[in-house]
mmCIF file of C-alpha atoms (C1' of nucleotides) in Angstrom:
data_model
loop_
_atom_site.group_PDB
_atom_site.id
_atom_site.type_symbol
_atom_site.label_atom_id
_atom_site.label_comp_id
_atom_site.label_asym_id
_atom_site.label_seq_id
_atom_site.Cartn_x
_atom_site.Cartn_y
_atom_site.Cartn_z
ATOM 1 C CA UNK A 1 -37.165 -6.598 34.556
ATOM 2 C CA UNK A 2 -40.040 -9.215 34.066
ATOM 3 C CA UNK A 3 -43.041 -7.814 32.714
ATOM 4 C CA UNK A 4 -44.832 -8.817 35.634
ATOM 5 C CA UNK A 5 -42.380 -6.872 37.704
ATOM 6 C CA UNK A 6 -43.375 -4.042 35.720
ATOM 7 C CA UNK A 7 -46.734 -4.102 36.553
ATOM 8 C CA UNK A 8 -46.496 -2.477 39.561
ATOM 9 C CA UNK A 9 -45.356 0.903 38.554
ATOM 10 C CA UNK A 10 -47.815 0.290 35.569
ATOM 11 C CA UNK A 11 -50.476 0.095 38.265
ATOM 12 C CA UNK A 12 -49.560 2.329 40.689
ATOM 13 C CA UNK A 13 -48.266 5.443 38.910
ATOM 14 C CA UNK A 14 -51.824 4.999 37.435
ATOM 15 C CA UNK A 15 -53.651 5.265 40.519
ATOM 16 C CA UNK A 16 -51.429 8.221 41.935
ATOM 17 C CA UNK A 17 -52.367 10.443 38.740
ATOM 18 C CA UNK A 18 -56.089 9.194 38.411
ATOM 19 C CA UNK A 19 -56.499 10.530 42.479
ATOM 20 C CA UNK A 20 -54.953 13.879 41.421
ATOM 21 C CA UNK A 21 -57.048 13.919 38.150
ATOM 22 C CA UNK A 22 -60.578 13.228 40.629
ATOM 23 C CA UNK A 23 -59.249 15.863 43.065
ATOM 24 C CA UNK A 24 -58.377 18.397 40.214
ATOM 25 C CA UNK A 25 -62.362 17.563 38.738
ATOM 26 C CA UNK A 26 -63.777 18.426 42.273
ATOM 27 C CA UNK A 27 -61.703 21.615 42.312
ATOM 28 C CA UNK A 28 -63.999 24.127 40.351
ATOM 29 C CA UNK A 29 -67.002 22.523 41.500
ATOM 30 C CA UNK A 30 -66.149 22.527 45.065
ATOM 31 C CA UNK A 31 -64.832 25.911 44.833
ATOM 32 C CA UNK A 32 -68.110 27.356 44.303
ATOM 33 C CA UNK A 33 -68.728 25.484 48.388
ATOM 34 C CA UNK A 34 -65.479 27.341 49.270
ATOM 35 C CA UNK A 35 -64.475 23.777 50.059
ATOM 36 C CA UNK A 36 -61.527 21.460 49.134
ATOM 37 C CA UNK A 37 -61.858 17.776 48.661
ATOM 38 C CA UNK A 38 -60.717 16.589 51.952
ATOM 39 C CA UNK A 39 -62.970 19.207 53.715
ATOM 40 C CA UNK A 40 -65.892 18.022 51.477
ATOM 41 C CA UNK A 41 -65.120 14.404 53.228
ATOM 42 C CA UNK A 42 -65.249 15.753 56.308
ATOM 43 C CA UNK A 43 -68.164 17.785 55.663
ATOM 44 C CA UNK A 44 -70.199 14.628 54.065
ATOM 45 C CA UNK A 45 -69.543 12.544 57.209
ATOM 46 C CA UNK A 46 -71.197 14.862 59.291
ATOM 47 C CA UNK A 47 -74.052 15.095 56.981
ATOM 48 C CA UNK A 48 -74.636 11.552 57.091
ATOM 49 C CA UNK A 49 -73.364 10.767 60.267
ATOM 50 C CA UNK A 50 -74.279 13.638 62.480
ATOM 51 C CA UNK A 51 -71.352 15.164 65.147
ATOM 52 C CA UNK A 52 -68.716 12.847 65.627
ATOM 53 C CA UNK A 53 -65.441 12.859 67.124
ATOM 54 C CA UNK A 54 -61.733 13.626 65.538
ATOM 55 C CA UNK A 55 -60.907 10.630 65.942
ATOM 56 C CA UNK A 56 -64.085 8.790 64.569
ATOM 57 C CA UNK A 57 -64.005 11.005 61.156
ATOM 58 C CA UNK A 58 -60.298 9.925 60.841
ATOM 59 C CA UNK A 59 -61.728 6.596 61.109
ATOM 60 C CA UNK A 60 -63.749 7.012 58.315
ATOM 61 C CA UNK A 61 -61.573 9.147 55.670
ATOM 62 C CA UNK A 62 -57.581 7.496 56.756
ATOM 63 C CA UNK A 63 -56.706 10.635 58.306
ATOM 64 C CA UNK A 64 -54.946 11.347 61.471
ATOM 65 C CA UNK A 65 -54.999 14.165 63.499
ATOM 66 C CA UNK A 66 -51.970 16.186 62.329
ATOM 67 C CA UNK A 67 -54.148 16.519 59.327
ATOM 68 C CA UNK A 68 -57.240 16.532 60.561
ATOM 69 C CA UNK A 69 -56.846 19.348 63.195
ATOM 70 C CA UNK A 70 -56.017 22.065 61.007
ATOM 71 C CA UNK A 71 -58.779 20.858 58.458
ATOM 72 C CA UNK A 72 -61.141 21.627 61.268
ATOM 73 C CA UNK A 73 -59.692 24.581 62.346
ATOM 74 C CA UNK A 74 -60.379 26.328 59.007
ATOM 75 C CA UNK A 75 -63.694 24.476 58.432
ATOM 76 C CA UNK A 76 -64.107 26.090 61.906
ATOM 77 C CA UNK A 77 -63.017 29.599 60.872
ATOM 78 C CA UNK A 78 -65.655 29.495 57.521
ATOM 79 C CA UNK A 79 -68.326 28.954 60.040
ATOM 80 C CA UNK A 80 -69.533 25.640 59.132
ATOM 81 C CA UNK A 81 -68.512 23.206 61.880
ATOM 82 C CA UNK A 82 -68.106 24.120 65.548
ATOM 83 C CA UNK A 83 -65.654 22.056 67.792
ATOM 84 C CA UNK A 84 -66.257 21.322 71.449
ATOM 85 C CA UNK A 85 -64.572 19.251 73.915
ATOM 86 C CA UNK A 86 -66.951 16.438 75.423
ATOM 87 C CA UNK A 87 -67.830 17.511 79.080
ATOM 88 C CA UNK A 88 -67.795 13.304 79.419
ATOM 89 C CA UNK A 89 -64.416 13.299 78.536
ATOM 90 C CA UNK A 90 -61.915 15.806 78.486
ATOM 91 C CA UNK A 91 -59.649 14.891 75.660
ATOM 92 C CA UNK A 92 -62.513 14.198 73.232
ATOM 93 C CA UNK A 93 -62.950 16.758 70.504
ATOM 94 C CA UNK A 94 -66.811 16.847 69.174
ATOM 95 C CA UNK A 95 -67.272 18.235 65.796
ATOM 96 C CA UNK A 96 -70.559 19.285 65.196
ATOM 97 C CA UNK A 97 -72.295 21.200 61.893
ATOM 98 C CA UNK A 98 -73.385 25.006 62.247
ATOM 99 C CA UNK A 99 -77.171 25.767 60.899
ATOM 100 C CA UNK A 100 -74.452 27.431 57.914
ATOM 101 C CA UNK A 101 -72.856 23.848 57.360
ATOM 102 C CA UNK A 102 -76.314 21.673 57.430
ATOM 103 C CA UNK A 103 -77.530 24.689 54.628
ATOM 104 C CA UNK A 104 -74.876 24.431 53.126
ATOM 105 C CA UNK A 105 -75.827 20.211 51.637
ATOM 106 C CA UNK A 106 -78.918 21.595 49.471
ATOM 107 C CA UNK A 107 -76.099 23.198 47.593
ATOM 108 C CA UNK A 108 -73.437 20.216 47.715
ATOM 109 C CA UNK A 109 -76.096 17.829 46.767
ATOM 110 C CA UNK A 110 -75.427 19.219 43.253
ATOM 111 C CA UNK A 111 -71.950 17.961 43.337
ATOM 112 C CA UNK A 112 -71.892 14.382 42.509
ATOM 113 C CA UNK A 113 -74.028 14.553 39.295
ATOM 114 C CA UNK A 114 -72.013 17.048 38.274
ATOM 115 C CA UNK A 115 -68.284 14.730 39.057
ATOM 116 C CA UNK A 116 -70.475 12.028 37.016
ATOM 117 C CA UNK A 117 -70.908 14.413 34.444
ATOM 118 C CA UNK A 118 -67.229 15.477 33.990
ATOM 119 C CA UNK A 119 -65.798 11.753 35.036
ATOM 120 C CA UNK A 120 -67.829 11.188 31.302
ATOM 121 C CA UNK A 121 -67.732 7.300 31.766
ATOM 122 C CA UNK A 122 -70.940 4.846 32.040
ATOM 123 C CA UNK A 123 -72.253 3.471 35.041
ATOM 124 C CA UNK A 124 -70.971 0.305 34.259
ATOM 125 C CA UNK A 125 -67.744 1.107 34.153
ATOM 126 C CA UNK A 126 -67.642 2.924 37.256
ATOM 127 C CA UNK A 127 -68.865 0.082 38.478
ATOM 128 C CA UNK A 128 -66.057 -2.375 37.423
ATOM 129 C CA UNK A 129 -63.665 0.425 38.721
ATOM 130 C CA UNK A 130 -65.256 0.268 42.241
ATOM 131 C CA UNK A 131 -65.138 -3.605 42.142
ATOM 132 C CA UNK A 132 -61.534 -3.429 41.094
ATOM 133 C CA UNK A 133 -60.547 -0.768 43.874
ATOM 134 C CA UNK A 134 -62.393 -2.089 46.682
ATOM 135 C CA UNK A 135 -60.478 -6.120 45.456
ATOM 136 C CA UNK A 136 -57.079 -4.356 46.491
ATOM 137 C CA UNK A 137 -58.184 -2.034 49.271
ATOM 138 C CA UNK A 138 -59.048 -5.104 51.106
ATOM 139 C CA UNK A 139 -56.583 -7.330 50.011
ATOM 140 C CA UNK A 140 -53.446 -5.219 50.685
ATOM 141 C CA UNK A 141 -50.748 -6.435 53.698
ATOM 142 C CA UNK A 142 -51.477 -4.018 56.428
ATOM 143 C CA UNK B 1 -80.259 10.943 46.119
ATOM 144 C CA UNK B 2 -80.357 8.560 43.483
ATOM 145 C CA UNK B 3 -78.369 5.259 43.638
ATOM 146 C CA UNK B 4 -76.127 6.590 40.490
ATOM 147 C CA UNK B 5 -75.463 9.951 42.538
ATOM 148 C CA UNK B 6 -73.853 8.358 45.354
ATOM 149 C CA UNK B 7 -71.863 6.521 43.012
ATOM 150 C CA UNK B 8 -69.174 9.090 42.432
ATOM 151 C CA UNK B 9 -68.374 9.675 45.893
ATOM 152 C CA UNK B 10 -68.500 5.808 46.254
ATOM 153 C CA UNK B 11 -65.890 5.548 43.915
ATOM 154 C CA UNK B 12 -63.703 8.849 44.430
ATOM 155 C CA UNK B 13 -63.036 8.003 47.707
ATOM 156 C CA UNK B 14 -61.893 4.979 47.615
ATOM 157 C CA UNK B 15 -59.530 6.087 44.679
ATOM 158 C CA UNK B 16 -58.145 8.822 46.995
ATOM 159 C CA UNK B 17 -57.769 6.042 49.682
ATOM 160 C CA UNK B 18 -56.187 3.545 47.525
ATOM 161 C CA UNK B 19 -53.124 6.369 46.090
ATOM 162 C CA UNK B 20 -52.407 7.072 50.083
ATOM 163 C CA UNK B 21 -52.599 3.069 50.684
ATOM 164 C CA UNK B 22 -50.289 3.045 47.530
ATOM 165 C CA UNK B 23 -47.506 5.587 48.313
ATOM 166 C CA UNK B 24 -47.959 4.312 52.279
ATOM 167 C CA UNK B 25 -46.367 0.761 50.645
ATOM 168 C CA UNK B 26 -43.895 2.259 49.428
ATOM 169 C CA UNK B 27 -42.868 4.439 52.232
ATOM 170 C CA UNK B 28 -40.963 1.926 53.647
ATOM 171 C CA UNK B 29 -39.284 0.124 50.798
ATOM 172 C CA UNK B 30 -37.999 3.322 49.367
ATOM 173 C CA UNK B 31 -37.200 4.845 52.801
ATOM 174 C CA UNK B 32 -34.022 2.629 52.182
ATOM 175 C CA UNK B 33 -33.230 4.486 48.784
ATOM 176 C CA UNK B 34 -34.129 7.568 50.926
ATOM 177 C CA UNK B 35 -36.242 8.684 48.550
ATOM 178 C CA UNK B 36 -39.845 9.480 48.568
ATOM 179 C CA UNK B 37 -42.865 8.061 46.311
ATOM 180 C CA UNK B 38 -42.332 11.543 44.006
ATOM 181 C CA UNK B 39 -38.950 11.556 44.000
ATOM 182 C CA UNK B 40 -38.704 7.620 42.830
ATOM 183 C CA UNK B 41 -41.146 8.689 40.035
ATOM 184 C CA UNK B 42 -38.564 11.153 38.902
ATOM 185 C CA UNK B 43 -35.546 8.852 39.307
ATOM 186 C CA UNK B 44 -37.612 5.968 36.759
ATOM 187 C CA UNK B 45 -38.165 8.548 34.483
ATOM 188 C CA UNK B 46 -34.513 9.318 34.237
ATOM 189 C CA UNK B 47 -33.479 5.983 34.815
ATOM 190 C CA UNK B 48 -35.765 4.775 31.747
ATOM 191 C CA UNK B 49 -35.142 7.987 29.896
ATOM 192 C CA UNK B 50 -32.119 9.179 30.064
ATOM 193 C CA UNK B 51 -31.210 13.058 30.886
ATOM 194 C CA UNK B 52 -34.621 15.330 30.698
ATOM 195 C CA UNK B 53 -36.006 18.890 30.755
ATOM 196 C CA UNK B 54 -38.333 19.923 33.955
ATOM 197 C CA UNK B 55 -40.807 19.934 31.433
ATOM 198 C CA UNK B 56 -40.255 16.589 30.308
ATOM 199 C CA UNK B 57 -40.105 15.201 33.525
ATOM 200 C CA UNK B 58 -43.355 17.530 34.520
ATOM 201 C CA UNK B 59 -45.288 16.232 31.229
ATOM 202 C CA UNK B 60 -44.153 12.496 31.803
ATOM 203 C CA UNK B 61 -45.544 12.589 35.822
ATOM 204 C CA UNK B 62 -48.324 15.342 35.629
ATOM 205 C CA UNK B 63 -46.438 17.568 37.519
ATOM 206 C CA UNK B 64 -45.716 21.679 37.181
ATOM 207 C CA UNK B 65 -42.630 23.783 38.053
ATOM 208 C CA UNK B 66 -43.843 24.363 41.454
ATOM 209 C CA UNK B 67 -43.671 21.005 42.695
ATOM 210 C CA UNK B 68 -40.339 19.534 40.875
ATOM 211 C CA UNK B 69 -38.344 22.448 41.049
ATOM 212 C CA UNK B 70 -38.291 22.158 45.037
ATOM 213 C CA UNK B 71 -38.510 18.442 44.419
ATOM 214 C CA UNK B 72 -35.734 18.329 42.393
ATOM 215 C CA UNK B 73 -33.502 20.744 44.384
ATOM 216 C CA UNK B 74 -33.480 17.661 47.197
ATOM 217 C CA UNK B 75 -32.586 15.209 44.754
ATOM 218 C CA UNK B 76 -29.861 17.262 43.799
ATOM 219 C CA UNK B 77 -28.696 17.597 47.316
ATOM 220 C CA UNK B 78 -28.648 13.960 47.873
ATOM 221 C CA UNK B 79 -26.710 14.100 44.617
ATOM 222 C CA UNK B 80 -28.851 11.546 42.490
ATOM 223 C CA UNK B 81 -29.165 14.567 39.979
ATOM 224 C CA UNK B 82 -27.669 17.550 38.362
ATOM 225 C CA UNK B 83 -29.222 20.169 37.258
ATOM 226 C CA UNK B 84 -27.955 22.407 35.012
ATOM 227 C CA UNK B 85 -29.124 25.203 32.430
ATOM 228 C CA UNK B 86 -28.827 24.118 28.889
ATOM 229 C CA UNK B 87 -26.693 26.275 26.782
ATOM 230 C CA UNK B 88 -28.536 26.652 24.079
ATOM 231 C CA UNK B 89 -31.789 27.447 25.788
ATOM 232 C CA UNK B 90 -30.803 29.047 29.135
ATOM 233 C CA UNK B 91 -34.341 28.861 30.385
ATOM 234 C CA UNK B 92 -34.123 25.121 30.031
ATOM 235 C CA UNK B 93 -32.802 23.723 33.149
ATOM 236 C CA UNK B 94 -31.673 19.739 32.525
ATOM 237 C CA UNK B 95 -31.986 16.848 34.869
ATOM 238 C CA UNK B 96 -29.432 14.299 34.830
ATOM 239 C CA UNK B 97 -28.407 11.639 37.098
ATOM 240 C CA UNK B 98 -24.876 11.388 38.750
ATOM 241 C CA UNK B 99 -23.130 8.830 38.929
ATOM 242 C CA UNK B 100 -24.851 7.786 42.858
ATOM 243 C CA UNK B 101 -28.056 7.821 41.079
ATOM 244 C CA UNK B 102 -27.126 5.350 38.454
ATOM 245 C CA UNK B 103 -25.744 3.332 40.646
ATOM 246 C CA UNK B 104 -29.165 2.719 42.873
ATOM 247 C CA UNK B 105 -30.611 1.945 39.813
ATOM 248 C CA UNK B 106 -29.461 -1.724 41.022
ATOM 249 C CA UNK B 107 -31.228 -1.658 44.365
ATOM 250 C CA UNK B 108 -34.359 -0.387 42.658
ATOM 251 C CA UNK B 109 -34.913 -2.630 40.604
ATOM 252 C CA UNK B 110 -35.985 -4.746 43.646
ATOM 253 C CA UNK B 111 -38.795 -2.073 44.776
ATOM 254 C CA UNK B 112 -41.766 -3.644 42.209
ATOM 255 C CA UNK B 113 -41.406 -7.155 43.880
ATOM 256 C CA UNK B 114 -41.588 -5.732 47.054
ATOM 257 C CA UNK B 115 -44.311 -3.720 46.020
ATOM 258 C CA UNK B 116 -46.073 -6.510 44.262
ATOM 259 C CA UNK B 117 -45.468 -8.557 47.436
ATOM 260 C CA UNK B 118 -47.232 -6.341 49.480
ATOM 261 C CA UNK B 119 -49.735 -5.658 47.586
ATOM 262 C CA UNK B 120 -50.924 -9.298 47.570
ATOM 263 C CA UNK B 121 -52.863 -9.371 44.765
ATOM 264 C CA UNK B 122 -53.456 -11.543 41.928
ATOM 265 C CA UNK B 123 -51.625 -10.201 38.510
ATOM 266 C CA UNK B 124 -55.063 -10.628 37.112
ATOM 267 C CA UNK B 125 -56.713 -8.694 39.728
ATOM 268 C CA UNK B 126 -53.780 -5.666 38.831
ATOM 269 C CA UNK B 127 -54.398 -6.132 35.242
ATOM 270 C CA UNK B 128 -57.850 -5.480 35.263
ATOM 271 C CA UNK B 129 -57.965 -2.629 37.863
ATOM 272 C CA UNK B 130 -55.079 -1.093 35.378
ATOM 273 C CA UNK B 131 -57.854 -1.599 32.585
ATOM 274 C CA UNK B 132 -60.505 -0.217 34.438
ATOM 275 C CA UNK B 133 -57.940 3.335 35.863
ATOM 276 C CA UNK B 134 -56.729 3.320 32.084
ATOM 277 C CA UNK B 135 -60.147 3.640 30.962
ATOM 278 C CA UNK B 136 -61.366 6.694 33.204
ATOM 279 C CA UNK B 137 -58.206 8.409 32.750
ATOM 280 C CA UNK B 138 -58.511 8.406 29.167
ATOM 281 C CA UNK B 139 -62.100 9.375 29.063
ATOM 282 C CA UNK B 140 -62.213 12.280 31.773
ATOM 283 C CA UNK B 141 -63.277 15.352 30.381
ATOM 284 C CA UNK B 142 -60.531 17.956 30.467
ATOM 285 C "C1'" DC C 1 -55.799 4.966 96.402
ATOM 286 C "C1'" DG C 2 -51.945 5.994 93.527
ATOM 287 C "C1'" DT C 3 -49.169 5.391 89.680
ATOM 288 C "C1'" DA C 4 -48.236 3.424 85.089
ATOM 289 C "C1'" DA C 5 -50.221 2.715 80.718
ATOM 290 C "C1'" DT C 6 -53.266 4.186 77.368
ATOM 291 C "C1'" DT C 7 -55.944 7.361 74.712
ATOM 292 C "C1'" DA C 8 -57.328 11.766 72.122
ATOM 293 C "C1'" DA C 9 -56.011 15.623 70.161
ATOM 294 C "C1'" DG C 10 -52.566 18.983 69.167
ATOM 295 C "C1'" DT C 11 -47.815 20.469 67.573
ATOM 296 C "C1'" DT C 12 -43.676 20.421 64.750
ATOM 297 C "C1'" DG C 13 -41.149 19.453 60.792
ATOM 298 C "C1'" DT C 14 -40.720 17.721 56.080
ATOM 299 C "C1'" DG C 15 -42.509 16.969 51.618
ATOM 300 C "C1'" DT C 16 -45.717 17.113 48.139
ATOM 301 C "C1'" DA C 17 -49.512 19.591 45.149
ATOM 302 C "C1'" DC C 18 -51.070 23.410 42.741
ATOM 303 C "C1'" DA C 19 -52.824 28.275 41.703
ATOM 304 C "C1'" DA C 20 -51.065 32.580 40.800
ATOM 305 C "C1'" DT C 21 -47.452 35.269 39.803
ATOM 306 C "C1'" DA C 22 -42.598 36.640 38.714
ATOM 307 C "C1'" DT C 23 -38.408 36.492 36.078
ATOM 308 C "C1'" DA C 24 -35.594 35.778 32.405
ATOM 309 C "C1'" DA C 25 -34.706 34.057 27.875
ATOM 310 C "C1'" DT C 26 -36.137 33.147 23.244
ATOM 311 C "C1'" DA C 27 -39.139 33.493 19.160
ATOM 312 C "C1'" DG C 28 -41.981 35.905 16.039
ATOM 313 C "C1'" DC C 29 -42.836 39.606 13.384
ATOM 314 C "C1'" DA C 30 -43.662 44.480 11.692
ATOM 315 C "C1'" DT D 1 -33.690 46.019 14.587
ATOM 316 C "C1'" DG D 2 -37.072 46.681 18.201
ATOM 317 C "C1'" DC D 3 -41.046 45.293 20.431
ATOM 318 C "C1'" DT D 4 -44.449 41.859 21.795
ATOM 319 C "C1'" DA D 5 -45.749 37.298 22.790
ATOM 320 C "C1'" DT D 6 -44.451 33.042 24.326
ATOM 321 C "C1'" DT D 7 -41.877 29.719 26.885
ATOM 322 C "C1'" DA D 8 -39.257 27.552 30.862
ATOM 323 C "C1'" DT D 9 -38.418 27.639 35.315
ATOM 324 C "C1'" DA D 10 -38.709 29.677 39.893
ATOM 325 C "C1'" DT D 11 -41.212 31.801 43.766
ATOM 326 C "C1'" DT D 12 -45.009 32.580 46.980
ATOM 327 C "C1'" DG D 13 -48.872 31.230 49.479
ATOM 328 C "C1'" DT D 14 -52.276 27.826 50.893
ATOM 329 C "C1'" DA D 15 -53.589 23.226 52.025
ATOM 330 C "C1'" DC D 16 -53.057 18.584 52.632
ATOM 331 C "C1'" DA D 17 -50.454 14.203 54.506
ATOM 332 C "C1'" DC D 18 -47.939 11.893 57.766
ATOM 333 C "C1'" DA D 19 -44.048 10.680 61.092
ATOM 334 C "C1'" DA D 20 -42.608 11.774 65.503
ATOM 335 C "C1'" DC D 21 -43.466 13.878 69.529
ATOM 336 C "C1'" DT D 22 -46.081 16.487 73.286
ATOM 337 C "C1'" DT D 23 -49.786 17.368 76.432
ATOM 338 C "C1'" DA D 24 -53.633 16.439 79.041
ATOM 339 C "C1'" DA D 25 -57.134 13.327 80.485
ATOM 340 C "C1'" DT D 26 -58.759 8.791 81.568
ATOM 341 C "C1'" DT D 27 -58.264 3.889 82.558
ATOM 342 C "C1'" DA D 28 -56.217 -0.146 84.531
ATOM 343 C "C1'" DC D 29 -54.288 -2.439 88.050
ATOM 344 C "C1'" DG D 30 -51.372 -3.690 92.009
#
DNA sequence: CGTAATTAAGTTGTGTACAATATAATAGCA
DNA sequence: TGCTATTATATTGTACACAACTTAATTACG
C-alpha cells in the first residue's frame, strides 16, 4: 500500500482516539455537573440559545432523535430541562431549561478553563487544530 | 467569557463531530466487509500484526476488556477470528485470524482510497491536521 | 374538502464505550 | 509450601449513536 494510501488510517484512527481522549478529559469535570458530554451539548445550546426544539438541537450537535430522546428524558428526570409539546403544533417537542438548569451555568462556566487546563497545549495550537478540523468538516462528500 | 474560554468547546466539538463524520464514511465502505469502524480497527491490527493478546489489541486501539471482549466475540462469529486461551498463560485469551479473515485482507486494502476519496481533501490538508491531532494527543495531561 | 405526502418525535435493535466489579490464573514472597 | 498481590479477561450496568421503522400531526394539492 502507497504511503499516501496509508494516510487515511494514519488520520483517522487519530481522530477516533483524540474524541475519546476529549470525552474521557470532560469526564471528571463534568461529573461534578452530574452531566456527560453529550448532555453538556445539549445543555450549552439551551444556554445560549434559549428553548428550542428536538429537532433544532439535533441540528446543532449531529444528533438524531433516537439519541436525542432518551438524552432528554434523563436530562428531564435530573430536573434540569422540562419538555413540552408546542400547543402550535402537535408533533413539536419544546425543550426548555428549569430555574435548576439556568443555575446550574454559574457552575459549568468553570468547565472550559479547566478542559484548557488539562488539554495542556497553547492557544496557538488549538488554533491550528480548529483551522485544520473545520478544512475537512466542510470539505467532506456528504 | 473570555475569547480563549470558548475556545475549548470551539474546538471539542468539532473534534467529536469530525470522529462521527469519520466512522459515518466508513459505514458504508466497510458495510461490504460487514464489519464495523471498531471491528476493522481490530482486523488492521491483526492483519499488520499478526496473532495478538486482548491486551495487545486493547493497548494498540485504546480499548479495555469490556468493549473487545463482546467485540471480539462477533468477529469470531463471523469467523474472521479465533480466540483461544494460551496454554501457557490460561488467562491470556489470543486473537488470531482464520483463514476468511486473511482472505478479506485483499478487499481491504481498497477501503483507504475509498476513504481518501470521500474525504476529498488535499494530502497536505490530512498531513497537517495529522500534525496538529498528533500534537494534542501527545501533550494531554493524563 | 379529503387524501397522499411530509414532518417531528419516539421506539426498537445492534454495537460501541467505559466504570466498576467479578473470576480465575499466575507471580511474588515469607 | 501457602498466602497475598497482581494480572488478564469477562460481566454488569449505564449511556451514547444510528439505522430502520412507527406513530401522530400537519401540509400540500387535486
Amino acid at each position: 500500500m502507497s504511503e499516501n494510501l496509508k494516510l487515511s488510517n494514519q488520520v483517522c484512527f487519530p481522530i477516533y482516539s483524540l474524541a475519546k481522549e476529549v470525552v474521557s478529559l470532560y469526564r471528571p469535570i463534568l461529573q461534578r455537573l452530574d452531566l456527560t458530554y453529550p448532555q453538556y451539548l445539549v445543555m450549552l445550546v439551551l444556554w445560549e440559545e434559549g428553548t428550542q426544539n428536538v429537532s433544532e438541537i439535533g441540528t446543532k450537535l449531529n444528533l438524531d432523535s433516537g439519541t436525542l430522546t432518551p438524552l432528554l428524558k434523563r436530562l428531564a428526570e435530573k430536573n434540569l430541562i422540562e419538555r413540552n409539546r408546542s400547543t402550535h403544533d402537535e408533533r413539536i417537542v419544546q425543550v426548555k431549561l428549569t430555574a435548576s438548569g439556568q443555575a446550574i451555568k454559574t457552575t459549568a462556566a468553570e468547565v472550559p478553563e479547566q478542559i484548557l487546563n488539562s488539554l495542556n497545549v497553547s492557544i496557538e495550537q488549538l488554533e491550528a487544530l480548529k483551522a485544520g478540523i473545520d478544512n475537512i468538516l466542510n470539505q467532506i462528500k456528504k
